[in-house]
């Protein structure tokens, strides 16, 4: 089975530009998570979807960040406008229906550099 | 307060030897789960092992075992017979409650295996 797929794997953009990160969760998983990893703050949960519905977006830094999940097999994280402090690795993770033990399976991440 | 504490920023271990990575956690919830992830230099997050708070036995997965000491609130990862491919960053994470989806991650420990 394919794991979580993210694209692009690397993104270099200039400040002010729009950035869209994409994620395809593992088939059959109904929970999807977006994380950001930086040296300073470690791994932070940005947003959590369950059955395509955003449940918790309290980790989204500010209005420049938005996330959507139009269907069970696709999600996007958008940054508009991007700023240099957004430079980080962004992970998408998915997990099956939650019964208490299930782990989250991470994608390979997107390394974002905003100049 | 930090929910997950990993006090060892970096460790060196000789090939074929065992290494123990420390993890302490803080929660007042009687039901919780503890996870270890590996992040090699390529960047992906790889799930290694899970321990539930009510599990009677310490978890084991191949060369990975979890030394779970509930009273001390510690969940140390033991890697036996270290291999060069074990060189990576290792993260301890916790989920609190039976329905909570959030994972709290520690700062990580870098392991370097020497030939």
mmCIF file of C-alpha atoms in Angstrom:
data_model
loop_
_atom_site.group_PDB
_atom_site.id
_atom_site.type_symbol
_atom_site.label_atom_id
_atom_site.label_comp_id
_atom_site.label_asym_id
_atom_site.label_seq_id
_atom_site.Cartn_x
_atom_site.Cartn_y
_atom_site.Cartn_z
ATOM 1 C CA UNK A 1 0.000 0.000 0.000
ATOM 2 C CA UNK A 2 1.152 3.502 -0.749
ATOM 3 C CA UNK A 3 1.925 5.686 2.209
ATOM 4 C CA UNK A 4 0.977 9.310 2.653
ATOM 5 C CA UNK A 5 1.945 11.241 -0.440
ATOM 6 C CA UNK A 6 2.973 14.885 -0.316
ATOM 7 C CA UNK A 7 3.872 17.301 -3.048
ATOM 8 C CA UNK A 8 5.986 19.132 -3.764
ATOM 9 C CA UNK A 9 8.881 17.676 -1.778
ATOM 10 C CA UNK A 10 10.770 20.953 -1.958
ATOM 11 C CA UNK A 11 9.517 24.456 -2.553
ATOM 12 C CA UNK A 12 11.492 27.653 -2.802
ATOM 13 C CA UNK A 13 9.520 30.831 -3.173
ATOM 14 C CA UNK A 14 9.800 34.530 -2.586
ATOM 15 C CA UNK A 15 8.168 36.448 0.184
ATOM 16 C CA UNK A 16 4.646 37.465 -0.705
ATOM 17 C CA UNK A 17 3.975 34.564 -3.031
ATOM 18 C CA UNK A 18 1.216 32.027 -2.525
ATOM 19 C CA UNK A 19 2.307 28.520 -1.605
ATOM 20 C CA UNK A 20 0.122 25.435 -1.866
ATOM 21 C CA UNK A 21 1.139 22.143 -0.310
ATOM 22 C CA UNK A 22 -0.695 18.972 -1.211
ATOM 23 C CA UNK A 23 -1.386 15.719 0.565
ATOM 24 C CA UNK A 24 -2.941 12.395 -0.321
ATOM 25 C CA UNK A 25 -3.639 10.343 2.826
ATOM 26 C CA UNK A 26 -3.505 6.587 3.046
ATOM 27 C CA UNK A 27 -6.621 5.062 1.543
ATOM 28 C CA UNK A 28 -9.198 4.229 4.193
ATOM 29 C CA UNK A 29 -7.803 6.598 6.787
ATOM 30 C CA UNK A 30 -10.359 9.088 7.995
ATOM 31 C CA UNK A 31 -8.130 11.398 10.030
ATOM 32 C CA UNK A 32 -5.674 13.826 8.498
ATOM 33 C CA UNK A 33 -3.181 16.087 10.202
ATOM 34 C CA UNK A 34 -0.927 18.898 9.045
ATOM 35 C CA UNK A 35 2.226 19.550 11.075
ATOM 36 C CA UNK A 36 5.036 22.056 10.850
ATOM 37 C CA UNK A 37 8.566 21.275 12.004
ATOM 38 C CA UNK A 38 11.170 23.910 12.792
ATOM 39 C CA UNK A 39 14.362 23.849 14.783
ATOM 40 C CA UNK A 40 13.019 26.407 17.221
ATOM 41 C CA UNK A 41 9.552 24.989 17.868
ATOM 42 C CA UNK A 42 9.871 21.328 16.973
ATOM 43 C CA UNK A 43 6.786 19.575 15.627
ATOM 44 C CA UNK A 44 3.568 21.546 15.865
ATOM 45 C CA UNK A 45 0.090 20.402 14.915
ATOM 46 C CA UNK A 46 -1.476 22.951 12.599
ATOM 47 C CA UNK A 47 -4.846 21.420 11.826
ATOM 48 C CA UNK A 48 -6.768 18.164 12.175
ATOM 49 C CA UNK A 49 -9.486 16.857 9.870
ATOM 50 C CA UNK A 50 -11.827 14.000 10.639
ATOM 51 C CA UNK A 51 -13.956 12.639 7.806
ATOM 52 C CA UNK A 52 -12.931 15.653 5.713
ATOM 53 C CA UNK A 53 -14.199 18.117 8.320
ATOM 54 C CA UNK A 54 -11.787 20.465 10.106
ATOM 55 C CA UNK A 55 -12.045 19.627 13.796
ATOM 56 C CA UNK A 56 -9.218 21.617 15.320
ATOM 57 C CA UNK A 57 -7.397 24.455 13.605
ATOM 58 C CA UNK A 58 -6.113 26.088 16.772
ATOM 59 C CA UNK A 59 -2.547 25.478 15.659
ATOM 60 C CA UNK A 60 -2.842 27.462 12.452
ATOM 61 C CA UNK A 61 -0.493 30.390 12.989
ATOM 62 C CA UNK A 62 -2.574 33.156 11.461
ATOM 63 C CA UNK A 63 -4.990 34.029 8.742
ATOM 64 C CA UNK A 64 -2.339 33.649 6.095
ATOM 65 C CA UNK A 65 -2.658 29.896 6.560
ATOM 66 C CA UNK A 66 -5.648 27.932 5.330
ATOM 67 C CA UNK A 67 -6.325 24.243 4.820
ATOM 68 C CA UNK A 68 -8.965 22.329 2.945
ATOM 69 C CA UNK A 69 -9.970 18.723 2.510
ATOM 70 C CA UNK A 70 -12.467 18.563 -0.360
ATOM 71 C CA UNK A 71 -12.590 14.765 -0.296
ATOM 72 C CA UNK A 72 -11.186 11.775 1.553
ATOM 73 C CA UNK A 73 -8.155 11.475 -0.679
ATOM 74 C CA UNK A 74 -6.872 15.022 -0.928
ATOM 75 C CA UNK A 75 -5.951 17.950 1.268
ATOM 76 C CA UNK A 76 -4.180 21.244 0.730
ATOM 77 C CA UNK A 77 -2.397 23.664 2.995
ATOM 78 C CA UNK A 78 -2.108 27.148 1.582
ATOM 79 C CA UNK A 79 0.006 30.069 2.729
ATOM 80 C CA UNK A 80 -0.864 33.442 1.275
ATOM 81 C CA UNK A 81 1.146 35.613 1.407
ATOM 82 C CA UNK A 82 4.212 33.651 2.429
ATOM 83 C CA UNK A 83 6.865 35.094 4.743
ATOM 84 C CA UNK A 84 10.448 34.006 5.493
ATOM 85 C CA UNK A 85 9.395 32.816 8.964
ATOM 86 C CA UNK A 86 7.159 30.254 7.293
ATOM 87 C CA UNK A 87 10.257 28.369 6.168
ATOM 88 C CA UNK A 88 9.943 24.900 7.681
ATOM 89 C CA UNK A 89 9.198 21.291 6.886
ATOM 90 C CA UNK A 90 5.463 20.673 6.576
ATOM 91 C CA UNK A 91 4.222 17.169 7.224
ATOM 92 C CA UNK A 92 0.907 15.618 6.436
ATOM 93 C CA UNK A 93 -0.111 12.557 8.448
ATOM 94 C CA UNK A 94 -3.124 10.282 8.407
ATOM 95 C CA UNK A 95 -4.551 7.674 10.713
ATOM 96 C CA UNK A 96 -7.375 5.179 10.590
ATOM 97 C CA UNK A 97 -10.565 5.487 12.570
ATOM 98 C CA UNK A 98 -9.541 6.368 16.085
ATOM 99 C CA UNK A 99 -10.091 3.695 18.728
ATOM 100 C CA UNK A 100 -7.231 4.716 20.999
ATOM 101 C CA UNK A 101 -4.161 2.864 19.755
ATOM 102 C CA UNK A 102 -3.709 3.956 16.229
ATOM 103 C CA UNK A 103 -0.633 5.864 15.313
ATOM 104 C CA UNK A 104 -0.344 8.591 12.764
ATOM 105 C CA UNK A 105 1.474 7.780 9.547
ATOM 106 C CA UNK A 106 3.521 10.636 8.222
ATOM 107 C CA UNK A 107 4.263 11.653 4.678
ATOM 108 C CA UNK A 108 7.789 12.518 3.533
ATOM 109 C CA UNK A 109 7.250 16.212 4.188
ATOM 110 C CA UNK A 110 7.581 19.347 2.084
ATOM 111 C CA UNK A 111 10.642 21.491 2.726
ATOM 112 C CA UNK A 112 9.575 25.082 2.245
ATOM 113 C CA UNK A 113 12.036 27.932 1.934
ATOM 114 C CA UNK A 114 10.665 31.450 1.672
ATOM 115 C CA UNK A 115 13.269 33.985 0.583
ATOM 116 C CA UNK B 1 4.694 22.695 31.230
ATOM 117 C CA UNK B 2 6.320 20.311 28.804
ATOM 118 C CA UNK B 3 4.285 17.170 28.290
ATOM 119 C CA UNK B 4 7.198 15.200 26.840
ATOM 120 C CA UNK B 5 10.798 15.678 27.914
ATOM 121 C CA UNK B 6 13.757 14.195 26.117
ATOM 122 C CA UNK B 7 16.871 15.286 27.976
ATOM 123 C CA UNK B 8 19.508 13.842 25.648
ATOM 124 C CA UNK B 9 20.025 16.091 22.646
ATOM 125 C CA UNK B 10 22.616 13.779 21.103
ATOM 126 C CA UNK B 11 24.143 10.365 21.668
ATOM 127 C CA UNK B 12 26.884 8.256 20.154
ATOM 128 C CA UNK B 13 26.729 4.481 20.162
ATOM 129 C CA UNK B 14 29.044 1.825 18.817
ATOM 130 C CA UNK B 15 27.680 -0.479 16.151
ATOM 131 C CA UNK B 16 26.155 -3.672 17.590
ATOM 132 C CA UNK B 17 25.738 -2.152 21.027
ATOM 133 C CA UNK B 18 22.441 -1.246 22.683
ATOM 134 C CA UNK B 19 21.355 2.325 23.320
ATOM 135 C CA UNK B 20 18.660 3.725 25.587
ATOM 136 C CA UNK B 21 16.861 6.946 24.763
ATOM 137 C CA UNK B 22 15.169 8.681 27.644
ATOM 138 C CA UNK B 23 11.638 10.005 27.608
ATOM 139 C CA UNK B 24 9.600 11.303 30.515
ATOM 140 C CA UNK B 25 6.044 12.507 30.263
ATOM 141 C CA UNK B 26 3.577 14.529 32.226
ATOM 142 C CA UNK B 27 -0.142 13.839 32.298
ATOM 143 C CA UNK B 28 -2.924 13.517 34.826
ATOM 144 C CA UNK B 29 -5.075 11.450 32.485
ATOM 145 C CA UNK B 30 -5.050 7.754 33.465
ATOM 146 C CA UNK B 31 -5.473 6.762 29.821
ATOM 147 C CA UNK B 32 -2.721 7.700 27.429
ATOM 148 C CA UNK B 33 -0.519 6.308 24.702
ATOM 149 C CA UNK B 34 3.170 6.720 24.115
ATOM 150 C CA UNK B 35 4.819 6.577 20.690
ATOM 151 C CA UNK B 36 8.334 6.628 19.358
ATOM 152 C CA UNK B 37 9.180 7.889 15.891
ATOM 153 C CA UNK B 38 12.436 7.844 13.941
ATOM 154 C CA UNK B 39 13.429 10.666 11.625
ATOM 155 C CA UNK B 40 16.457 9.871 9.455
ATOM 156 C CA UNK B 41 18.360 12.556 7.621
ATOM 157 C CA UNK B 42 16.053 12.112 4.653
ATOM 158 C CA UNK B 43 13.347 13.722 6.766
ATOM 159 C CA UNK B 44 10.449 11.295 6.906
ATOM 160 C CA UNK B 45 8.863 10.373 10.230
ATOM 161 C CA UNK B 46 8.760 6.617 10.784
ATOM 162 C CA UNK B 47 6.578 5.079 13.496
ATOM 163 C CA UNK B 48 8.541 2.604 15.639
ATOM 164 C CA UNK B 49 6.621 1.471 18.668
ATOM 165 C CA UNK B 50 3.546 2.127 20.818
ATOM 166 C CA UNK B 51 2.823 1.644 24.528
ATOM 167 C CA UNK B 52 -0.600 2.098 26.063
ATOM 168 C CA UNK B 53 -0.961 3.206 29.652
ATOM 169 C CA UNK B 54 -2.960 0.113 30.536
ATOM 170 C CA UNK B 55 -0.698 -2.333 28.739
ATOM 171 C CA UNK B 56 0.633 -4.857 31.214
ATOM 172 C CA UNK B 57 3.791 -5.657 29.318
ATOM 173 C CA UNK B 58 6.452 -3.496 27.799
ATOM 174 C CA UNK B 59 6.081 -3.126 24.060
ATOM 175 C CA UNK B 60 8.601 -4.708 21.724
ATOM 176 C CA UNK B 61 9.024 -4.467 17.951
ATOM 177 C CA UNK B 62 12.031 -6.290 16.589
ATOM 178 C CA UNK B 63 15.148 -4.546 17.878
ATOM 179 C CA UNK B 64 13.055 -1.849 19.550
ATOM 180 C CA UNK B 65 11.678 -2.187 23.035
ATOM 181 C CA UNK B 66 10.067 0.268 25.346
ATOM 182 C CA UNK B 67 11.038 0.360 29.004
ATOM 183 C CA UNK B 68 7.770 1.616 30.463
ATOM 184 C CA UNK B 69 7.933 2.716 34.100
ATOM 185 C CA UNK B 70 4.505 4.106 34.864
ATOM 186 C CA UNK B 71 5.206 5.288 38.402
ATOM 187 C CA UNK B 72 8.191 7.259 37.173
ATOM 188 C CA UNK B 73 6.314 8.441 34.086
ATOM 189 C CA UNK B 74 9.085 7.310 31.827
ATOM 190 C CA UNK B 75 8.994 5.491 28.502
ATOM 191 C CA UNK B 76 12.535 4.912 27.405
ATOM 192 C CA UNK B 77 13.283 3.424 24.003
ATOM 193 C CA UNK B 78 15.912 0.700 23.838
ATOM 194 C CA UNK B 79 17.514 -0.100 20.506
ATOM 195 C CA UNK B 80 19.426 -3.356 20.646
ATOM 196 C CA UNK B 81 22.298 -4.339 18.346
ATOM 197 C CA UNK B 82 22.629 -0.866 16.827
ATOM 198 C CA UNK B 83 23.158 -0.622 13.095
ATOM 199 C CA UNK B 84 24.565 2.233 11.029
ATOM 200 C CA UNK B 85 21.079 2.755 9.633
ATOM 201 C CA UNK B 86 19.817 3.575 13.116
ATOM 202 C CA UNK B 87 21.561 6.945 12.950
ATOM 203 C CA UNK B 88 18.672 9.397 13.083
ATOM 204 C CA UNK B 89 16.650 11.714 15.272
ATOM 205 C CA UNK B 90 14.236 9.927 17.605
ATOM 206 C CA UNK B 91 11.056 11.521 18.923
ATOM 207 C CA UNK B 92 8.917 10.465 21.840
ATOM 208 C CA UNK B 93 5.256 11.472 21.653
ATOM 209 C CA UNK B 94 2.159 11.138 23.811
ATOM 210 C CA UNK B 95 -1.567 11.072 23.206
ATOM 211 C CA UNK B 96 -3.775 11.751 26.231
ATOM 212 C CA UNK B 97 -7.181 10.235 26.726
ATOM 213 C CA UNK B 98 -8.900 7.562 24.678
ATOM 214 C CA UNK B 99 -10.383 9.888 22.150
ATOM 215 C CA UNK B 100 -7.924 12.697 21.914
ATOM 216 C CA UNK B 101 -6.080 12.704 18.638
ATOM 217 C CA UNK B 102 -3.372 15.191 19.538
ATOM 218 C CA UNK B 103 0.203 14.006 19.766
ATOM 219 C CA UNK B 104 2.590 15.995 21.939
ATOM 220 C CA UNK B 105 6.155 15.544 20.744
ATOM 221 C CA UNK B 106 9.424 15.843 22.608
ATOM 222 C CA UNK B 107 12.384 17.791 21.275
ATOM 223 C CA UNK B 108 14.070 14.662 20.004
ATOM 224 C CA UNK B 109 17.372 12.867 20.516
ATOM 225 C CA UNK B 110 19.950 12.512 17.768
ATOM 226 C CA UNK B 111 21.608 9.112 17.666
ATOM 227 C CA UNK B 112 24.841 8.563 15.763
ATOM 228 C CA UNK B 113 25.996 4.990 15.329
ATOM 229 C CA UNK B 114 29.736 4.569 14.910
ATOM 230 C CA UNK B 115 31.277 1.694 12.957
#
